[in-house]
Coordinates of C-alpha atoms and ligand atoms in Angstrom, one line a residue:
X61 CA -27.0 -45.8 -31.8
X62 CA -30.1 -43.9 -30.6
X63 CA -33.5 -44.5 -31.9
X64 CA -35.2 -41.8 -31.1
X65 CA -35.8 -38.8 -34.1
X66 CA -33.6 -35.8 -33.1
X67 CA -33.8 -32.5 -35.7
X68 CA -30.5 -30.9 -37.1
X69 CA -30.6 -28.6 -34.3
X70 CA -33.0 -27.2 -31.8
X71 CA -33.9 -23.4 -31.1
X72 CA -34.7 -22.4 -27.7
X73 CA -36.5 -19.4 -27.3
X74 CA -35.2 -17.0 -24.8
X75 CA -37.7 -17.6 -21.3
X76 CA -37.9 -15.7 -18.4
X77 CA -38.1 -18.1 -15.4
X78 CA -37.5 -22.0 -14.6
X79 CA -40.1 -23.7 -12.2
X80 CA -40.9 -27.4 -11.7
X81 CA -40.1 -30.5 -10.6
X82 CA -37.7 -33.4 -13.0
X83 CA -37.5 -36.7 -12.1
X84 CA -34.1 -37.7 -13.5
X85 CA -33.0 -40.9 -15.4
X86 CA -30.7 -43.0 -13.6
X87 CA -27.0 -42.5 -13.0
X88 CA -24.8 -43.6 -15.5
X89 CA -21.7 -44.3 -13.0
X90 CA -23.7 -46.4 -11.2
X91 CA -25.5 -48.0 -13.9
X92 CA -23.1 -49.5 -15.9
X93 CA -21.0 -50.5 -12.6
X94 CA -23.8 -52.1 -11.7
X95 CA -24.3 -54.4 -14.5
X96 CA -21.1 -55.4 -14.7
X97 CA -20.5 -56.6 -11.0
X98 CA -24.2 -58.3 -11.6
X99 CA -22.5 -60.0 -14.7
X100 CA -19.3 -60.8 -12.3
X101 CA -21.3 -62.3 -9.7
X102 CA -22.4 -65.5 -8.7
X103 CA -26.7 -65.3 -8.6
X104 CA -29.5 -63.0 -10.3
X105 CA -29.3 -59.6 -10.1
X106 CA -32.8 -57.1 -10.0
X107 CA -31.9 -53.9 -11.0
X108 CA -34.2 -51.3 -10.4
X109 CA -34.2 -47.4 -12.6
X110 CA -31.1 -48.4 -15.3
X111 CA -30.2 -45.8 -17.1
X112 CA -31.3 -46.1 -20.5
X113 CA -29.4 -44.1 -23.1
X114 CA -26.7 -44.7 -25.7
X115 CA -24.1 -45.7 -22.8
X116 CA -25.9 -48.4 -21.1
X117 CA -26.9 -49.8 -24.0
X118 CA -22.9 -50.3 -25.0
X119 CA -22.6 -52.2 -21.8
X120 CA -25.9 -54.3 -22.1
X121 CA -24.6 -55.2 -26.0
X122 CA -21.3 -55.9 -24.8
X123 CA -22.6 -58.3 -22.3
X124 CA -25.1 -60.4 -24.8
X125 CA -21.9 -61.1 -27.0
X126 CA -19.9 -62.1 -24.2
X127 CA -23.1 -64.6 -23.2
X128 CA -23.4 -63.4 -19.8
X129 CA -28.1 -63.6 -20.1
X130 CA -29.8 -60.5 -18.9
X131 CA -34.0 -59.3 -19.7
X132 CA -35.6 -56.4 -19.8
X133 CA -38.7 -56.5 -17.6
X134 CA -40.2 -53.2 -18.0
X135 CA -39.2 -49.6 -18.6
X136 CA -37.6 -49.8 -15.3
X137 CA -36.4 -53.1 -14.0
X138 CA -33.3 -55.4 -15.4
X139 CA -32.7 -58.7 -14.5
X140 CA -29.0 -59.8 -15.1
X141 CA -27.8 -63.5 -14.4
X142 CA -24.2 -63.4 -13.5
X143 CA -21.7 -65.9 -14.5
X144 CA -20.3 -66.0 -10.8
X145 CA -16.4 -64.7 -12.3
X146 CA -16.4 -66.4 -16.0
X147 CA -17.5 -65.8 -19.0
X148 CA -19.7 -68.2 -21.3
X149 CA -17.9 -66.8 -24.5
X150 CA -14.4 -66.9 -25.1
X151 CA -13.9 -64.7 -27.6
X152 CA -16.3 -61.5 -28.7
X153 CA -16.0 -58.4 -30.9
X154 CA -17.1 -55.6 -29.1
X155 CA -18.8 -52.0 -29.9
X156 CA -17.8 -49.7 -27.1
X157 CA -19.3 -46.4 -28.6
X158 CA -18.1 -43.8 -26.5
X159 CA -18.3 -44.9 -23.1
X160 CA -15.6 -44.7 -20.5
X161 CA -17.5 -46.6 -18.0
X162 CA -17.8 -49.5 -20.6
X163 CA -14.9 -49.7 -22.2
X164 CA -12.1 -49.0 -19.5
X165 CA -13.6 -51.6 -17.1
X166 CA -14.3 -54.3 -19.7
X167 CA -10.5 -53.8 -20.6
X168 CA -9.5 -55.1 -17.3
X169 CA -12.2 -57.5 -16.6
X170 CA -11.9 -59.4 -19.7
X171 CA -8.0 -59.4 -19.8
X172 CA -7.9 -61.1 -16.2
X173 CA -10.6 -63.3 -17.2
X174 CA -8.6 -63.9 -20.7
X175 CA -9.9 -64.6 -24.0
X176 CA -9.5 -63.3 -27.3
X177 CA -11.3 -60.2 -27.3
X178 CA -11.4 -56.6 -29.7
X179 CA -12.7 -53.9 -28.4
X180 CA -13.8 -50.8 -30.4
X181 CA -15.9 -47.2 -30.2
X182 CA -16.6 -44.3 -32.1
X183 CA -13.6 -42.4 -33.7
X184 CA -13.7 -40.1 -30.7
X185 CA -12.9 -43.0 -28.2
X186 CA -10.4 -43.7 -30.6
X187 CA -8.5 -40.3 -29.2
X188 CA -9.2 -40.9 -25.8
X189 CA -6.4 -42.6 -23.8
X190 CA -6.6 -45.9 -22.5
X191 CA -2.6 -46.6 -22.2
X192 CA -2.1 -46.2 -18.3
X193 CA -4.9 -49.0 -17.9
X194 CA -3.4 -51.1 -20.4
X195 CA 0.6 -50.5 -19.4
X196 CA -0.6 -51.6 -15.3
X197 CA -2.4 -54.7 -16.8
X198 CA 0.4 -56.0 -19.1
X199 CA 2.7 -55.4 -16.8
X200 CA 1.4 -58.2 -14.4
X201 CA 0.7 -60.8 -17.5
X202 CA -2.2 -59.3 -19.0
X203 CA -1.6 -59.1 -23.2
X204 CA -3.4 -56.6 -24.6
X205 CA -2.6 -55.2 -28.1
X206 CA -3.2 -51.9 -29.5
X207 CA -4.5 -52.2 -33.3
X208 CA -4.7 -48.7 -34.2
X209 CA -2.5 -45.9 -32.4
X210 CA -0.6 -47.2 -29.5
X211 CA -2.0 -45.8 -26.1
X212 CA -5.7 -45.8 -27.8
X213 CA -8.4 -48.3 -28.5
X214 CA -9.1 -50.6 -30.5
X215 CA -7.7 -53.0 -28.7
X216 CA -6.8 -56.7 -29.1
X217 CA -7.3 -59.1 -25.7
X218 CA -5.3 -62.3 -25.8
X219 CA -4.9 -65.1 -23.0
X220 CA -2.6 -64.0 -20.4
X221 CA -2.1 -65.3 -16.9
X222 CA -2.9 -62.2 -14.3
X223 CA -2.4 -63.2 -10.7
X224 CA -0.2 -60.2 -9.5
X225 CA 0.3 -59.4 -5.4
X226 CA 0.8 -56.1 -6.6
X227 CA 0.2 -53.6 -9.4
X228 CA 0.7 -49.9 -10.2
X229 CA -1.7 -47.4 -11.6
X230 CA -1.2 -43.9 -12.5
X231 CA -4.4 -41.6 -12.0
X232 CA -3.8 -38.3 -13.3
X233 CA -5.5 -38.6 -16.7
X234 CA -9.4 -40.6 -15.6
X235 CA -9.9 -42.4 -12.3
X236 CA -11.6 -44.9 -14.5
X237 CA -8.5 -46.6 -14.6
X238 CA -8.2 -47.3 -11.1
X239 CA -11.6 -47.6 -11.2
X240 CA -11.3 -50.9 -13.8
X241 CA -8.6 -52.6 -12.1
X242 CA -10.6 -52.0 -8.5
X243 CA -13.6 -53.8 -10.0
X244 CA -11.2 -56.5 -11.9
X245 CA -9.4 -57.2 -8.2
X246 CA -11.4 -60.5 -6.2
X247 CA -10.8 -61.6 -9.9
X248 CA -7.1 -61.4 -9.5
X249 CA -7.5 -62.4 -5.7
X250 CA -8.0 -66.1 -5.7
X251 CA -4.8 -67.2 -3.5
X252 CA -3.3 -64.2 -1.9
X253 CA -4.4 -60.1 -1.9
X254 CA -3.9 -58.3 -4.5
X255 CA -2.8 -54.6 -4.0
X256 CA -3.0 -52.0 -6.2
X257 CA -0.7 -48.5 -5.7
X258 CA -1.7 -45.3 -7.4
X259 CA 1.1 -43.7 -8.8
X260 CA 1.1 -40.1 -8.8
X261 CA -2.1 -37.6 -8.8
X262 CA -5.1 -39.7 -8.6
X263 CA -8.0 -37.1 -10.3
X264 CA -11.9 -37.4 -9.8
X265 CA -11.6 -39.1 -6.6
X266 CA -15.4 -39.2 -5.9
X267 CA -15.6 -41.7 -8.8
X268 CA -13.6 -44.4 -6.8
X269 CA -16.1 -43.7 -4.2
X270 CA -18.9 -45.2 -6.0
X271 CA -16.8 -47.9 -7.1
X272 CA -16.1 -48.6 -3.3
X273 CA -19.7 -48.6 -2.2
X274 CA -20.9 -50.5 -5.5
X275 CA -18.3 -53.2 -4.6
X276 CA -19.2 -53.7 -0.8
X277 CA -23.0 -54.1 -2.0
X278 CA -21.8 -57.1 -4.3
X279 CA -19.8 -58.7 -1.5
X280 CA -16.5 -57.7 -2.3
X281 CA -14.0 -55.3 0.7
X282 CA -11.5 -53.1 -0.4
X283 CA -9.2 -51.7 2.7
X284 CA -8.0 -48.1 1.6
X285 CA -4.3 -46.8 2.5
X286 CA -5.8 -43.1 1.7
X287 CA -5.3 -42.7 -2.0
X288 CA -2.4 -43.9 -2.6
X289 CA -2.6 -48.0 -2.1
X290 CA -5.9 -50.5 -2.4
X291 CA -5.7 -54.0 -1.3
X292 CA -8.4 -56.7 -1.7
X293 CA -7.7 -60.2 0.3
X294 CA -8.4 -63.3 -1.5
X295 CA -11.3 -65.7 -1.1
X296 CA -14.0 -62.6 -2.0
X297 CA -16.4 -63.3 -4.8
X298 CA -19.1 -61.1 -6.3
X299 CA -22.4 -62.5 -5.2
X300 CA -25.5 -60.8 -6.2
X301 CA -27.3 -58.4 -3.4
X302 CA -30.5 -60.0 -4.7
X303 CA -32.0 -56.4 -5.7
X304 CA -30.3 -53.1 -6.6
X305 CA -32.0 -49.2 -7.4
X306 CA -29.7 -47.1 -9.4
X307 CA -29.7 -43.3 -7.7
X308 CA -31.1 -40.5 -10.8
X309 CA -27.8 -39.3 -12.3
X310 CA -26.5 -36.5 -10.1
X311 CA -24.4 -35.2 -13.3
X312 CA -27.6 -34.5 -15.2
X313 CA -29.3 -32.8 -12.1
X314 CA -26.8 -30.0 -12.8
X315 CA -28.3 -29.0 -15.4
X316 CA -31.9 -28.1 -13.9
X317 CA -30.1 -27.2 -10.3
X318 CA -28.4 -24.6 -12.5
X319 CA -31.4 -23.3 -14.1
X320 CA -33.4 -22.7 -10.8
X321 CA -30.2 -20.8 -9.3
X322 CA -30.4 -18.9 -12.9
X323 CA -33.6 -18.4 -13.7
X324 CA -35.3 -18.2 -9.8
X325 CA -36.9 -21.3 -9.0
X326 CA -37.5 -23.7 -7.4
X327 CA -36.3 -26.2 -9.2
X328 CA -36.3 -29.6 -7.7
X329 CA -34.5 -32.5 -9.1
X330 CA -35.9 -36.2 -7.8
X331 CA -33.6 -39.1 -7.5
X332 CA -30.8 -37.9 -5.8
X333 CA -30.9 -36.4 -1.9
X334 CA -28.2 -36.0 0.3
X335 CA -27.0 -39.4 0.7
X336 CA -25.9 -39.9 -2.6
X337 CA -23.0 -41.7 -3.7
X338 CA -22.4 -39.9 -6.3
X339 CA -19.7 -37.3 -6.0
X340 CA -21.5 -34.9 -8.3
X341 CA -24.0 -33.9 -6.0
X342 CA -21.2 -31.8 -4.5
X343 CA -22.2 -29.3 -7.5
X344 CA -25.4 -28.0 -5.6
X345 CA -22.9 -26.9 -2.8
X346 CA -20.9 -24.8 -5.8
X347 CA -24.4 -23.3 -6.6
X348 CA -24.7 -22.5 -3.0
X349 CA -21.5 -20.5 -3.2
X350 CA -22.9 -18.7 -6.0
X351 CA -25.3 -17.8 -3.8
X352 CA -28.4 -19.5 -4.4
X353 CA -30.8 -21.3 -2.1
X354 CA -30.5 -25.1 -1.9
X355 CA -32.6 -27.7 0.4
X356 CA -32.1 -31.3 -0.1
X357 CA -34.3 -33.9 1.0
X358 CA -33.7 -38.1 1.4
X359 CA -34.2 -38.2 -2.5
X360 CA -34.6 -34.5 -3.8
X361 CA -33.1 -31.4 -4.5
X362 CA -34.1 -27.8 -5.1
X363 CA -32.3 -24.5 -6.5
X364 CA -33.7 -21.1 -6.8
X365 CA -32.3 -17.6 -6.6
X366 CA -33.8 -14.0 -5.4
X367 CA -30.7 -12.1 -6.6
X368 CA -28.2 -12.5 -9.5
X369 CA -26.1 -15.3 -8.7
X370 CA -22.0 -14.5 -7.4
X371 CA -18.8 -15.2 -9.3
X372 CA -17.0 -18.3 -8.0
X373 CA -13.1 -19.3 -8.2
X374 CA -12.6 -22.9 -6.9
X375 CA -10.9 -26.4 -7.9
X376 CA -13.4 -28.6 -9.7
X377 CA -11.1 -31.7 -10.2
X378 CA -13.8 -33.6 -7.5
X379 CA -16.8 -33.2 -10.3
X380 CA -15.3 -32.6 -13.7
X381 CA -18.4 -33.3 -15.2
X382 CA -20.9 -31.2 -13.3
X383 CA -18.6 -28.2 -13.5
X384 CA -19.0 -27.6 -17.2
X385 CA -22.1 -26.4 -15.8
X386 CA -20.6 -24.1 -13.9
X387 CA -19.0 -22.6 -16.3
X388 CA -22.2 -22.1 -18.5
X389 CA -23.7 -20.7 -14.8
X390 CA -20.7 -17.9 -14.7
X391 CA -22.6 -16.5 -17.6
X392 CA -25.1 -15.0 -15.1
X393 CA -22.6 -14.1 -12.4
X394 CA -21.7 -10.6 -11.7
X395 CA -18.1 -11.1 -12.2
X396 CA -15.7 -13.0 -13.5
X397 CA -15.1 -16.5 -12.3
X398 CA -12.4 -19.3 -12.6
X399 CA -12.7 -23.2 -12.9
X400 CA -9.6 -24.5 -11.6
X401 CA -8.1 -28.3 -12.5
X402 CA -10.1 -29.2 -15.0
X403 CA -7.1 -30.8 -17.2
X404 CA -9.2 -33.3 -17.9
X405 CA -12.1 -31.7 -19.4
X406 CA -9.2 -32.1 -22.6
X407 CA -9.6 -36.1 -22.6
X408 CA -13.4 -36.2 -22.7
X409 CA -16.0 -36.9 -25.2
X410 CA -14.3 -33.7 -27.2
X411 CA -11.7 -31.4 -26.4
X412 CA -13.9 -29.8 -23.5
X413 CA -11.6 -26.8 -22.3
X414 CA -11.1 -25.4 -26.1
X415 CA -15.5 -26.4 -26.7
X416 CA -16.6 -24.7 -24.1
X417 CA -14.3 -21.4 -24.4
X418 CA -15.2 -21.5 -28.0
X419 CA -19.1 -21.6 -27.7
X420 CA -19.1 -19.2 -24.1
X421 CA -17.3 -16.5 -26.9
X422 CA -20.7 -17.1 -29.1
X423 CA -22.6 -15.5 -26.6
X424 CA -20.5 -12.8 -25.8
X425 CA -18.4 -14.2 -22.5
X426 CA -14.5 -12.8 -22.2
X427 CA -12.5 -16.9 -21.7
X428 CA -9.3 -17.5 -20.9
X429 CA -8.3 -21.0 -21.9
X430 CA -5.5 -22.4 -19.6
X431 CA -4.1 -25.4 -19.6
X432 CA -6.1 -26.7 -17.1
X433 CA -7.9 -24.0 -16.4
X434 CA -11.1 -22.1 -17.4
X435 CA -11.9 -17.8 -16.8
X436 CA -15.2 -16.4 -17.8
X437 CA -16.6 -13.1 -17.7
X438 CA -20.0 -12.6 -18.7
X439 CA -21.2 -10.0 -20.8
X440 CA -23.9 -7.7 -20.0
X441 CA -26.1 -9.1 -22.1
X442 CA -25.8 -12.9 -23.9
X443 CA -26.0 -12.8 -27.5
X444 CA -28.2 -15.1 -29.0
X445 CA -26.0 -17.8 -31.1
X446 CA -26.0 -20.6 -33.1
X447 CA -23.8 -23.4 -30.8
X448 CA -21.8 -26.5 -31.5
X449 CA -21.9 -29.4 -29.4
X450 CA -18.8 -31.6 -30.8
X451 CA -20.6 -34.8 -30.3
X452 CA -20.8 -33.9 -26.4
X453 CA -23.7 -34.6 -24.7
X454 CA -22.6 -32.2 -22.0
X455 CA -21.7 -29.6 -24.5
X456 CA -25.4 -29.9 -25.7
X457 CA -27.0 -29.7 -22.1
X458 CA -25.2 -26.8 -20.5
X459 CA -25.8 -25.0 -23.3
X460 CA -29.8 -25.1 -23.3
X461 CA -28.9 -22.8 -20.2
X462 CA -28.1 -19.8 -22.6
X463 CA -31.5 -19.5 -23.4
X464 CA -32.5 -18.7 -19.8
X465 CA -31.6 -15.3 -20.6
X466 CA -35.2 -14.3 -21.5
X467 CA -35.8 -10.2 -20.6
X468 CA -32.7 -9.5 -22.4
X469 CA -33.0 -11.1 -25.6
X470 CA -37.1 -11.7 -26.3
X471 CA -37.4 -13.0 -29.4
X472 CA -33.7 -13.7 -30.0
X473 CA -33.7 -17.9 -30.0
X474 CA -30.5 -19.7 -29.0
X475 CA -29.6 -22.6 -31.4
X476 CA -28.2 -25.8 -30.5
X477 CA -26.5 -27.8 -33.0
X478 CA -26.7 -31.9 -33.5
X479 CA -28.7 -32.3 -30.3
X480 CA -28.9 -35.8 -30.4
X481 CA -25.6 -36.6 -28.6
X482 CA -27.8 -35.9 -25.3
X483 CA -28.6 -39.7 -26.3
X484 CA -25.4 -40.5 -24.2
X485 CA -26.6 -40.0 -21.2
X486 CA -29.7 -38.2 -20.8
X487 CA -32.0 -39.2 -24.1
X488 CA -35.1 -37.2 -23.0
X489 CA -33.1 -33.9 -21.8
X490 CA -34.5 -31.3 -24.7
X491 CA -38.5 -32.8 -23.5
X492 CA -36.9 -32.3 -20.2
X493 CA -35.2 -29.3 -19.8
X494 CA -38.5 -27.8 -21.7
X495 CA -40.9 -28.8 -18.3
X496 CA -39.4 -26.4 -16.4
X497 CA -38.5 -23.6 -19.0
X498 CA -41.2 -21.1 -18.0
X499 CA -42.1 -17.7 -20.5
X500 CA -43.7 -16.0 -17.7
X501 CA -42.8 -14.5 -14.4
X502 CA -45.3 -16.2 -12.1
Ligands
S3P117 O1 -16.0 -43.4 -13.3 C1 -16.9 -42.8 -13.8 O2 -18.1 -43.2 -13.7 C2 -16.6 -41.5 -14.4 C3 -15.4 -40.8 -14.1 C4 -15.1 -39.5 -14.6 O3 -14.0 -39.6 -15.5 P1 -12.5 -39.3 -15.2 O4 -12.1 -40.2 -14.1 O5 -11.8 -39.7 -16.5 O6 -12.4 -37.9 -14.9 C5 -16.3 -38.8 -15.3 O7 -15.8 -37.7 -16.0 C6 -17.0 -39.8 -16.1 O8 -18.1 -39.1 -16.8 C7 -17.6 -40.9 -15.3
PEP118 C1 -16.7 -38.0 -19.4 C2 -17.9 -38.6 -19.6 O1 -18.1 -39.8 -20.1 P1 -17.3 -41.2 -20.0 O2 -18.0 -42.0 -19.0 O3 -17.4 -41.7 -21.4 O4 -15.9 -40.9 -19.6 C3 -19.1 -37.8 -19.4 O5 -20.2 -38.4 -19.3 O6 -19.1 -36.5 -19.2

């Protein structure tokens, strides 16, 4: 889907420090959550620092051929003209590319709204599991087909009638599914509340966080029983707050956060401070543990390090994506450290517990693949390696960190292959990442 021109692979010559300042591109949580309550709701939304990459564009593409108008202003405004709760087009084909945040909340939205909608992705999303969404919708009237392997997209939306009181969710394999029904509830609300129970383990809590907060700025209470039960009363309709500024992406900070605490610093990230909403800035206090220095401002933060950085052994279920930096991090502790609850690392854009043990081997590292699990001792010194990315944008940007290794290998260039799935998320990261990539001390 990206235009930009991205080489074969891209060799990163080994550097000594990291230094500078990034601002980052928006957040892609909040982004695509954004434009679809701005689609939902009744008025004109101004958004403000959209992320512009591969999955935004899914969801901006998606909402053209389901009529709802939206315009580009300039590089960094959007104006979306919600539909107030309808849609203008009935029925739509839609290309869903890889994106969890498009496709799992367009799967509820459109199947309360009804129509006869297909909705489709890259093979990959075509192995990532959609079936707990799907099963809690048709349960309560929805009638969604699958078209290729049950439990998968594609997927076929019929009319159904969806008015439930109550409905179940399970949570264990992506919040996004609660997350999808949450933002599909005022449309199920119209006469009495709706209430939706998590069954089971609910994972990645901080996402439904954002969800929250997204939904109170568009009009719309949800009252919380913990994590177990959400209930939104009837009569609440999406209305646009006028004008909205999507936070920098606190997922992609990781990966210059990790460089400063690698590589000495200071590294600032701008965009995200300490009153984000995003979950994921919970990585810089992981860093922290490591045992590098970390400030944050209103709408900044900085990493740097004056010693090697410390092994760590915590649960990362709160920010499964920021910890496959972490793990790429452990490579410069001085011990061995362990990345609990990361089952779902498995379900992502590839196979992320078996990637990342496979590539961490390249460069010398000791892994121990659990199930959910993930143990890493570093070698001495990181061999310089050709490394695979598997179509995952994360994959490709952690991985850039392997060449922050610069005294021991001079010379010795680490390879990324097929760097263009950074397009994701995070389109500029290589020009990026490059900024602050110093090959000198001072
Ligand atoms: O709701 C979201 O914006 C996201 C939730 C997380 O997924 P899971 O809930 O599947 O872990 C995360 O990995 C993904 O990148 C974005
Ligand atoms: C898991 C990810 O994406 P998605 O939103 O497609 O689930 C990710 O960006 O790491």
């Amino acid at each position: 889907m990206q235009s930009k021109h991205y080489p074969q692979h891209i060799d990163l010559e080994p550097v000594m420090h990291a230094r500078g300042a990034v601002r980052l591109p928006g957040s892609k949580s909040i982004s695509n959550r954004t434009l679809l309550l701005a689609a939902l709701a009744e008025g004109t939304t101004v958004i403000h620092d959209l992320l512009a990459s591969d999955d935004t564009l899914v969801m901006l593409g998606a909402l053209r051929e389901l009529g709802i108008g939206w315009e580009q202003k300039n590089d960094h405004t959007h104006v979306v003209h919600g539909s107030g709760g309808t849609l203008p087009n009935a029925k739509a084909d839609l290309f869903m590319g890889n994106a969890g945040t498009a496709i799992r909340p367009l799967t509820a939205a459109l199947a309360v709204i009804g129509g006869d909608f297909t909705l489709h992705g890259v093979s990959r999303m075509h192995e990532r599991p959609i079936g707990d969404l799907v099963d809690a919708l048709n349960a309560v009237g929805a009638r969604i087909e699958y078209t290729g392997n049950p439990g998968y997209p594609p997927l076929h939306i019929r009319p159904g009638q969806v008015a439930p009181e109550r409905m179940a969710v399970r949570g264990n394999v992506s919040s996004q599914f609660l997350t999808a029904l949450l933002m599909a509830a005022p449309l199920m609300a119209k006469e009495h509340p709706v209430t939706i129970e998590v069954v089971g383990e609910l994972i990645s809590k901080p996402y439904i966080e954002i969800t929250l907060n997204l939904m109170g700025r568009f009009g719309v209470a949800v009252e919380q029983d913990g994590w177990r039960a959400f209930t939104v009363r009837p009569g609440q309709r999406y209305t646009s707050p006028g004008s909205i500024r999507v936070e920098g992406d606190a997922s992609s900070a990781s990966y210059f956060l990790a460089a400063g605490a690698i590589a000495g610093g200071p590294v600032r990230v701008e965009g995200v401070g300490r009153d984000s909403i995003q979950g994921d800035v919970r990585f810089a206090d992981a860093l922290e543990l490591m045992g590098a220095r970390v400030t944050r401002g209103d709408t900044w933060i900085e990493a740097s390090a004056d010693a090697p950085l410390k092994a760590i052994d915590a649960d990362f279920n709160h920010i499964p994506d920021a910890a496959m930096t972490i793990a790429v991090a452990a490579l410069y502790a001085d011990g061995t450290s362990t990345l609990r609850n990361i089952a779902s690392w498995r379900v992502k854009e590839t196979d992320r517990l078996a990637a990342m043990a496979a590539e961490l081997r390249k460069v010398g590292a000791i892994v121990e693949e659990g199930a959910d699990y993930l143990r890493v001792t570093p070698p001495a010194e990181l061999t310089p390696a050709t490394i695979d990315t598997y179509d995952d944008h994360r994959m490709a940007m952690c991985f850039s960190l392997a060449s922050l290794d610069g005294a021991a290998r001079r010379g010795n260039a680490m390879r990324i292959n097929d760097p263009k799935c950074v397009a994701k998320t995070f389109p500029d990261y290589f020009e990026t990442f490059a900024s602050i990539a110093k090959d000198e001390l001072f």
